Amino acid sequence: MPLLPRLRALTAAAAVVLVLVVVALFVTSQIDTTADDLLELVAALIAAVSCGLAARGSHGRLRLGWTALAGACAFWGAGEAIWSVYELMLHQETPFPSAADVGFLAFPVGAMAALLVFPARASGSDRRRMTLDGLTTTTAIALISWSTALGAVIRQGADSTLASVVAVAYPLSDVGLLVVCVLVLSRAGGHRAVLGIVASGLALMAVADSAFAYAVAQNSYATGDLLDLGWYFAFFLLALAPMAPGALESTAHDDSASVAGGLLPYIPLTVAAVVEISRYGMGHRPGLFESVLCGVLMALVLVRQALTGRDNRRLAQSLTERERELRHQAFHDGLTGLANRALYVDRVTHALNLHSRDGRPLTICFLDLDGFKHVNDTLGHSAGDDLLVQVSERFSSVLSSADTLARFGGDEFAVLFEDSPEPLRLATSLLEALTAPFTLATGAATASVSIGVARVGRHDSTPTVDELLTRADLAMYAVKRRGKSGVLLHTAALAIEDVDLGPQLALALTNREVHVAYQPIVELATGRTHTLEALARWSPQGIPVTPDLFIPLAERAGLLDELFTLVLEESLFRLASWTPGVRVAVNVSPSQLRPSLVAQVSNALVRYGIEGSRLVLELTETDGLADTERARQVCDELRALGVRLAVDDFGSGSSTLARLRDLPIDEVKIDRSFISCIDRDPRCLRFVRAVLAFADELGLVVVAEGVEKREERETLAGLGVHLAQGHLFSLPLPPEQVADALQTDPSSQQSRTPA
Ligand code: C2E
Ligand code: MG
Ligand code: MG
């Protein structure tokens, strides 16, 4: 064990031994003057040494406190030594007052100082107030003592003015000490245990002192009196206090004061005032000492009031600052200092209010860094934080003060543009802001971001905050799906992409909410409508969804048969009312080539009174056929009904030739991708020429799809293509417009022969 703790343990043991010896002597009445004087001296010295050792082992205020306490004990010991010299060596009664009283009276002063510097849960101003309160209480009690019977008794018993002042000084200093004990204890924080022991020791001391003073004044004190035990135990407690847990460790303190502690000094003050006023009322005129005490008391109260006022102002000021700080914390991101989600949502809500009031447009962006997790995982979190801070600075640099940039936590950021004319350009500049590499402590790093944009235009209806945020979020995720690092504006179609529409499509088919548009396939030579291709149209909640999106959906949901039935029935029904010569083409998936199809088609033809030769079934060539033999059989039976079969999007799939070999096909529709390049790319031209030769060889009719330009039409006509379809001739039309279109056909009067 190191020296200091060993010495401390030794001192504590000595204190215990001493108190046991003393108690034994008192109990057996064997205590005599010599033993009493010497043992008291030893007790004080043990306490002084113990506190001194505690001072050595501690720091700061704590060390000061223990030093003051050690000093107080040492002074008391010195007083006791002088007392003993008179009694034991000079064999005379110690005069009163004597030099010993200096030592004894120094004790409460040192003890009070110790209590005030001990790091209790008290701030500097708390300590000042405690000192003032101690002084006020002491002065008030001095005044009361002096003015009442107590004072009179003390004065009577004393031989001189000095003697009476010293005699009064004992109880006064003790009362002051008691008051400070109570005040300190009411605020003791981390050192409650230590301070409790010290204060108990000091309180015991004060009581013993007062009893001593009274006994001396009454000339009834003799060494070895039972009241001496008070001192022994007081020093015992002071010697053991440094052994209490936490006695040598400094703790943080906070500012808080107890109401009771604050009110304490007002009790003696009020009593003093009542005493003085009633004495005045009884005709007593105060003497010089009394007047001085009254003046001091008033001055103390004034100073205390001033101090309290100043503290209150400081408190109010610090509260305001703290509130401002808290508000900032509540609405800002700790890492980047940007607005947080709460503030952002608040701003967006406000912007939406402005939109609903006077149509002011707004745009929001959701930004999510690409692969940020990887940075965090490989370079560490502090590098990740560093990157986030730099990214936020880059973003800020391209924005204006009118825009709100927020961080939602993690690698998610958001921007609000209010009334900005070019939000998409700004969103793109956010994307570009990250192109240059970043310099982190760990080296260079790159970053990219996926940005989802949602805009509320002047004439749009005002969405809710949640709706708007969801739109930006959907757009952002669409960017992620499409390969990250990009900007995407949220649109209605995008919303559809993210919702599971299977059940909705099923319902739409049952309720016949899927419609059919008809796109003419024309004869190039005459411009006459030869065939009308039936194309399914669906607009859930009024938002059109392209077939490229909902056909695969229908396939996944097992709804292709229902779709085919709807389109077939609807087109045959319409066809019955159209020009006799025209045909209708219905799309069918090769997977639907099952025997039941034949019965279905044949039934429908009969029901609508349509000849089989007026119906074409277009087979997409994309998906493979599981059972070629069965499909072939179905095709044969369909052809037996007069129905013609076409291969759709010829050239774009993978199994076209096999299909042509395996199935009895009548027509091929050359895919749009070969037509759109026909006047630019010689290879396209050669391909189309080859298909024509090959079709000729197999006896197939050729249709060119997706003709958009006049040059394409000329080229195709030059090559000998007879039939074509495309926007150049007509868009897909709703059925009501088809009749008109057929009426105005360039040669509708001529008779037609099906190809
Ligand atoms: P498809 O059978 O090849 O139909 C032709 C597609 O090309 C139609 O697209 C049509 O609007 C479009 N188109 C026609 N002329 C032009 C042009 O000049 N330029 C351009 N850019 N496009 C042109 P749509 O209506 O979007 O249909 C897409 C595909 O969805 C169809 O391709 C077809 O495979 C499928 N589909 C449509 N309706 C049905 C249906 O009822 N059943 C089945 N199974 N599939 C259908
Ligand atoms: Mg088609
Ligand atoms: Mg096609």
PDB file of C-alpha atoms in Angstrom, residues 132-273:
ATOM      1  CA  LEU A 132     -23.961  36.415   3.416  1.00  0.00           C
ATOM      2  CA  ASP A 133     -26.699  34.246   4.915  1.00  0.00           C
ATOM      3  CA  GLY A 134     -24.294  32.945   7.567  1.00  0.00           C
ATOM      4  CA  LEU A 135     -23.235  36.521   8.409  1.00  0.00           C
ATOM      5  CA  THR A 136     -26.824  37.771   8.445  1.00  0.00           C
ATOM      6  CA  THR A 137     -27.940  34.974  10.742  1.00  0.00           C
ATOM      7  CA  THR A 138     -25.003  35.459  13.058  1.00  0.00           C
ATOM      8  CA  THR A 139     -25.527  39.214  13.249  1.00  0.00           C
ATOM      9  CA  ALA A 140     -29.264  38.822  13.809  1.00  0.00           C
ATOM     10  CA  ILE A 141     -28.658  36.331  16.608  1.00  0.00           C
ATOM     11  CA  ALA A 142     -25.984  38.604  18.080  1.00  0.00           C
ATOM     12  CA  LEU A 143     -28.523  41.389  18.126  1.00  0.00           C
ATOM     13  CA  ILE A 144     -31.174  39.174  19.714  1.00  0.00           C
ATOM     14  CA  SER A 145     -28.709  37.859  22.284  1.00  0.00           C
ATOM     15  CA  TRP A 146     -27.459  41.278  23.169  1.00  0.00           C
ATOM     16  CA  SER A 147     -30.938  42.766  23.458  1.00  0.00           C
ATOM     17  CA  THR A 148     -32.601  39.969  25.455  1.00  0.00           C
ATOM     18  CA  ALA A 149     -32.238  38.110  28.693  1.00  0.00           C
ATOM     19  CA  LEU A 150     -29.561  35.802  27.227  1.00  0.00           C
ATOM     20  CA  GLY A 151     -27.263  38.769  26.631  1.00  0.00           C
ATOM     21  CA  ALA A 152     -27.961  40.098  30.062  1.00  0.00           C
ATOM     22  CA  VAL A 153     -27.079  36.750  31.678  1.00  0.00           C
ATOM     23  CA  ILE A 154     -23.847  36.487  29.756  1.00  0.00           C
ATOM     24  CA  ARG A 155     -22.911  40.090  30.559  1.00  0.00           C
ATOM     25  CA  GLN A 156     -23.657  39.602  34.245  1.00  0.00           C
ATOM     26  CA  GLY A 157     -21.485  36.493  34.545  1.00  0.00           C
ATOM     27  CA  ALA A 158     -18.479  38.131  32.873  1.00  0.00           C
ATOM     28  CA  ASP A 159     -15.916  40.240  34.653  1.00  0.00           C
ATOM     29  CA  SER A 160     -15.039  42.694  31.884  1.00  0.00           C
ATOM     30  CA  THR A 161     -16.352  44.009  28.576  1.00  0.00           C
ATOM     31  CA  LEU A 162     -13.748  41.900  26.704  1.00  0.00           C
ATOM     32  CA  ALA A 163     -14.843  38.891  28.703  1.00  0.00           C
ATOM     33  CA  SER A 164     -18.491  39.459  27.831  1.00  0.00           C
ATOM     34  CA  VAL A 165     -17.682  39.996  24.121  1.00  0.00           C
ATOM     35  CA  VAL A 166     -15.640  36.777  24.062  1.00  0.00           C
ATOM     36  CA  ALA A 167     -18.344  34.961  25.967  1.00  0.00           C
ATOM     37  CA  VAL A 168     -20.948  36.112  23.439  1.00  0.00           C
ATOM     38  CA  ALA A 169     -18.591  35.304  20.544  1.00  0.00           C
ATOM     39  CA  TYR A 170     -18.753  31.587  21.401  1.00  0.00           C
ATOM     40  CA  PRO A 171     -22.474  30.997  20.933  1.00  0.00           C
ATOM     41  CA  LEU A 172     -22.600  33.453  18.050  1.00  0.00           C
ATOM     42  CA  SER A 173     -19.845  31.761  16.076  1.00  0.00           C
ATOM     43  CA  ASP A 174     -21.413  28.422  16.864  1.00  0.00           C
ATOM     44  CA  VAL A 175     -24.838  29.521  15.630  1.00  0.00           C
ATOM     45  CA  GLY A 176     -23.216  30.914  12.492  1.00  0.00           C
ATOM     46  CA  LEU A 177     -21.448  27.586  12.023  1.00  0.00           C
ATOM     47  CA  LEU A 178     -24.696  25.654  12.495  1.00  0.00           C
ATOM     48  CA  VAL A 179     -26.473  27.841   9.937  1.00  0.00           C
ATOM     49  CA  VAL A 180     -23.723  27.299   7.374  1.00  0.00           C
ATOM     50  CA  CYS A 181     -23.867  23.545   8.109  1.00  0.00           C
ATOM     51  CA  VAL A 182     -27.585  23.489   7.335  1.00  0.00           C
ATOM     52  CA  LEU A 183     -27.174  25.625   4.189  1.00  0.00           C
ATOM     53  CA  VAL A 184     -24.322  23.507   2.862  1.00  0.00           C
ATOM     54  CA  LEU A 185     -26.124  20.248   3.582  1.00  0.00           C
ATOM     55  CA  SER A 186     -29.221  21.488   1.756  1.00  0.00           C
ATOM     56  CA  ARG A 187     -27.045  21.843  -1.357  1.00  0.00           C
ATOM     57  CA  ALA A 188     -24.655  18.961  -0.917  1.00  0.00           C
ATOM     58  CA  GLY A 189     -24.477  17.062  -4.181  1.00  0.00           C
ATOM     59  CA  GLY A 190     -21.798  14.479  -4.866  1.00  0.00           C
ATOM     60  CA  HIS A 191     -20.217  14.956  -1.417  1.00  0.00           C
ATOM     61  CA  ARG A 192     -23.342  14.492   0.667  1.00  0.00           C
ATOM     62  CA  ALA A 193     -21.780  11.717   2.778  1.00  0.00           C
ATOM     63  CA  VAL A 194     -18.552  13.604   3.571  1.00  0.00           C
ATOM     64  CA  LEU A 195     -20.289  16.893   4.187  1.00  0.00           C
ATOM     65  CA  GLY A 196     -22.861  15.124   6.361  1.00  0.00           C
ATOM     66  CA  ILE A 197     -20.133  13.742   8.633  1.00  0.00           C
ATOM     67  CA  VAL A 198     -18.197  17.024   8.716  1.00  0.00           C
ATOM     68  CA  ALA A 199     -21.351  19.034   9.432  1.00  0.00           C
ATOM     69  CA  SER A 200     -22.399  16.603  12.172  1.00  0.00           C
ATOM     70  CA  GLY A 201     -18.973  16.930  13.771  1.00  0.00           C
ATOM     71  CA  LEU A 202     -19.089  20.705  13.566  1.00  0.00           C
ATOM     72  CA  ALA A 203     -22.647  20.830  14.915  1.00  0.00           C
ATOM     73  CA  LEU A 204     -21.587  18.681  17.851  1.00  0.00           C
ATOM     74  CA  MET A 205     -18.668  21.032  18.357  1.00  0.00           C
ATOM     75  CA  ALA A 206     -20.993  24.047  18.314  1.00  0.00           C
ATOM     76  CA  VAL A 207     -23.285  22.486  20.883  1.00  0.00           C
ATOM     77  CA  ALA A 208     -20.381  21.528  23.144  1.00  0.00           C
ATOM     78  CA  ASP A 209     -18.900  25.041  22.760  1.00  0.00           C
ATOM     79  CA  SER A 210     -22.150  26.732  23.665  1.00  0.00           C
ATOM     80  CA  ALA A 211     -22.579  24.505  26.662  1.00  0.00           C
ATOM     81  CA  PHE A 212     -18.998  25.325  27.648  1.00  0.00           C
ATOM     82  CA  ALA A 213     -19.527  29.081  27.254  1.00  0.00           C
ATOM     83  CA  TYR A 214     -22.669  28.938  29.333  1.00  0.00           C
ATOM     84  CA  ALA A 215     -20.947  26.874  31.998  1.00  0.00           C
ATOM     85  CA  VAL A 216     -17.975  29.261  32.080  1.00  0.00           C
ATOM     86  CA  ALA A 217     -20.289  32.263  32.354  1.00  0.00           C
ATOM     87  CA  GLN A 218     -22.007  30.526  35.253  1.00  0.00           C
ATOM     88  CA  ASN A 219     -18.585  29.665  36.697  1.00  0.00           C
ATOM     89  CA  SER A 220     -19.684  26.022  36.792  1.00  0.00           C
ATOM     90  CA  TYR A 221     -17.267  24.465  34.303  1.00  0.00           C
ATOM     91  CA  ALA A 222     -14.604  22.011  35.379  1.00  0.00           C
ATOM     92  CA  THR A 223     -12.314  20.013  33.166  1.00  0.00           C
ATOM     93  CA  GLY A 224     -13.553  16.424  32.815  1.00  0.00           C
ATOM     94  CA  ASP A 225     -17.142  17.597  32.614  1.00  0.00           C
ATOM     95  CA  LEU A 226     -19.467  15.367  30.610  1.00  0.00           C
ATOM     96  CA  LEU A 227     -19.787  18.093  27.972  1.00  0.00           C
ATOM     97  CA  ASP A 228     -16.159  17.399  27.079  1.00  0.00           C
ATOM     98  CA  LEU A 229     -17.401  14.206  25.430  1.00  0.00           C
ATOM     99  CA  GLY A 230     -19.028  16.455  22.793  1.00  0.00           C
ATOM    100  CA  TRP A 231     -15.587  17.666  21.729  1.00  0.00           C
ATOM    101  CA  TYR A 232     -14.149  14.161  21.651  1.00  0.00           C
ATOM    102  CA  PHE A 233     -16.889  12.878  19.404  1.00  0.00           C
ATOM    103  CA  ALA A 234     -16.737  16.017  17.280  1.00  0.00           C
ATOM    104  CA  PHE A 235     -13.052  15.471  16.588  1.00  0.00           C
ATOM    105  CA  PHE A 236     -13.672  11.767  16.116  1.00  0.00           C
ATOM    106  CA  LEU A 237     -16.153  12.564  13.327  1.00  0.00           C
ATOM    107  CA  LEU A 238     -13.799  15.131  11.761  1.00  0.00           C
ATOM    108  CA  ALA A 239     -10.960  12.576  11.848  1.00  0.00           C
ATOM    109  CA  LEU A 240     -13.108   9.944  10.151  1.00  0.00           C
ATOM    110  CA  ALA A 241     -14.779  12.223   7.570  1.00  0.00           C
ATOM    111  CA  PRO A 242     -11.892  11.902   5.074  1.00  0.00           C
ATOM    112  CA  MET A 243     -12.467   8.121   5.053  1.00  0.00           C
ATOM    113  CA  ALA A 244     -16.018   8.535   3.685  1.00  0.00           C
ATOM    114  CA  PRO A 245     -16.565   7.420   0.072  1.00  0.00           C
ATOM    115  CA  GLY A 246     -15.731  10.088  -2.489  1.00  0.00           C
ATOM    116  CA  ALA A 247     -14.078  12.293   0.111  1.00  0.00           C
ATOM    117  CA  LEU A 248     -11.094  12.963  -2.113  1.00  0.00           C
ATOM    118  CA  GLU A 249     -12.764  13.025  -5.528  1.00  0.00           C
ATOM    119  CA  SER A 250     -13.982  16.225  -7.095  1.00  0.00           C
ATOM    120  CA  THR A 251     -17.399  16.064  -8.707  1.00  0.00           C
ATOM    121  CA  ALA A 252     -19.098  18.399 -11.143  1.00  0.00           C
ATOM    122  CA  HIS A 253     -21.590  20.733  -9.605  1.00  0.00           C
ATOM    123  CA  ASP A 254     -24.710  22.266 -11.038  1.00  0.00           C
ATOM    124  CA  ASP A 255     -26.605  25.366 -10.093  1.00  0.00           C
ATOM    125  CA  SER A 256     -29.521  24.714  -7.890  1.00  0.00           C
ATOM    126  CA  ALA A 257     -30.533  26.094  -4.565  1.00  0.00           C
ATOM    127  CA  SER A 258     -33.107  24.862  -2.139  1.00  0.00           C
ATOM    128  CA  VAL A 259     -35.943  27.174  -1.197  1.00  0.00           C
ATOM    129  CA  ALA A 260     -35.762  26.165   2.456  1.00  0.00           C
ATOM    130  CA  GLY A 261     -32.045  26.991   2.580  1.00  0.00           C
ATOM    131  CA  GLY A 262     -32.728  30.377   1.032  1.00  0.00           C
ATOM    132  CA  LEU A 263     -35.363  31.233   3.620  1.00  0.00           C
ATOM    133  CA  LEU A 264     -33.394  30.136   6.665  1.00  0.00           C
ATOM    134  CA  PRO A 265     -31.613  33.471   7.418  1.00  0.00           C
ATOM    135  CA  TYR A 266     -34.947  35.299   7.371  1.00  0.00           C
ATOM    136  CA  ILE A 267     -36.076  33.555  10.552  1.00  0.00           C
ATOM    137  CA  PRO A 268     -33.520  35.137  12.941  1.00  0.00           C
ATOM    138  CA  LEU A 269     -33.800  38.340  10.917  1.00  0.00           C
ATOM    139  CA  THR A 270     -37.547  38.516  11.559  1.00  0.00           C
ATOM    140  CA  VAL A 271     -37.097  37.626  15.213  1.00  0.00           C
ATOM    141  CA  ALA A 272     -34.433  40.360  15.555  1.00  0.00           C
ATOM    142  CA  ALA A 273     -36.752  42.899  13.923  1.00  0.00           C
TER     143      ALA A 273
END
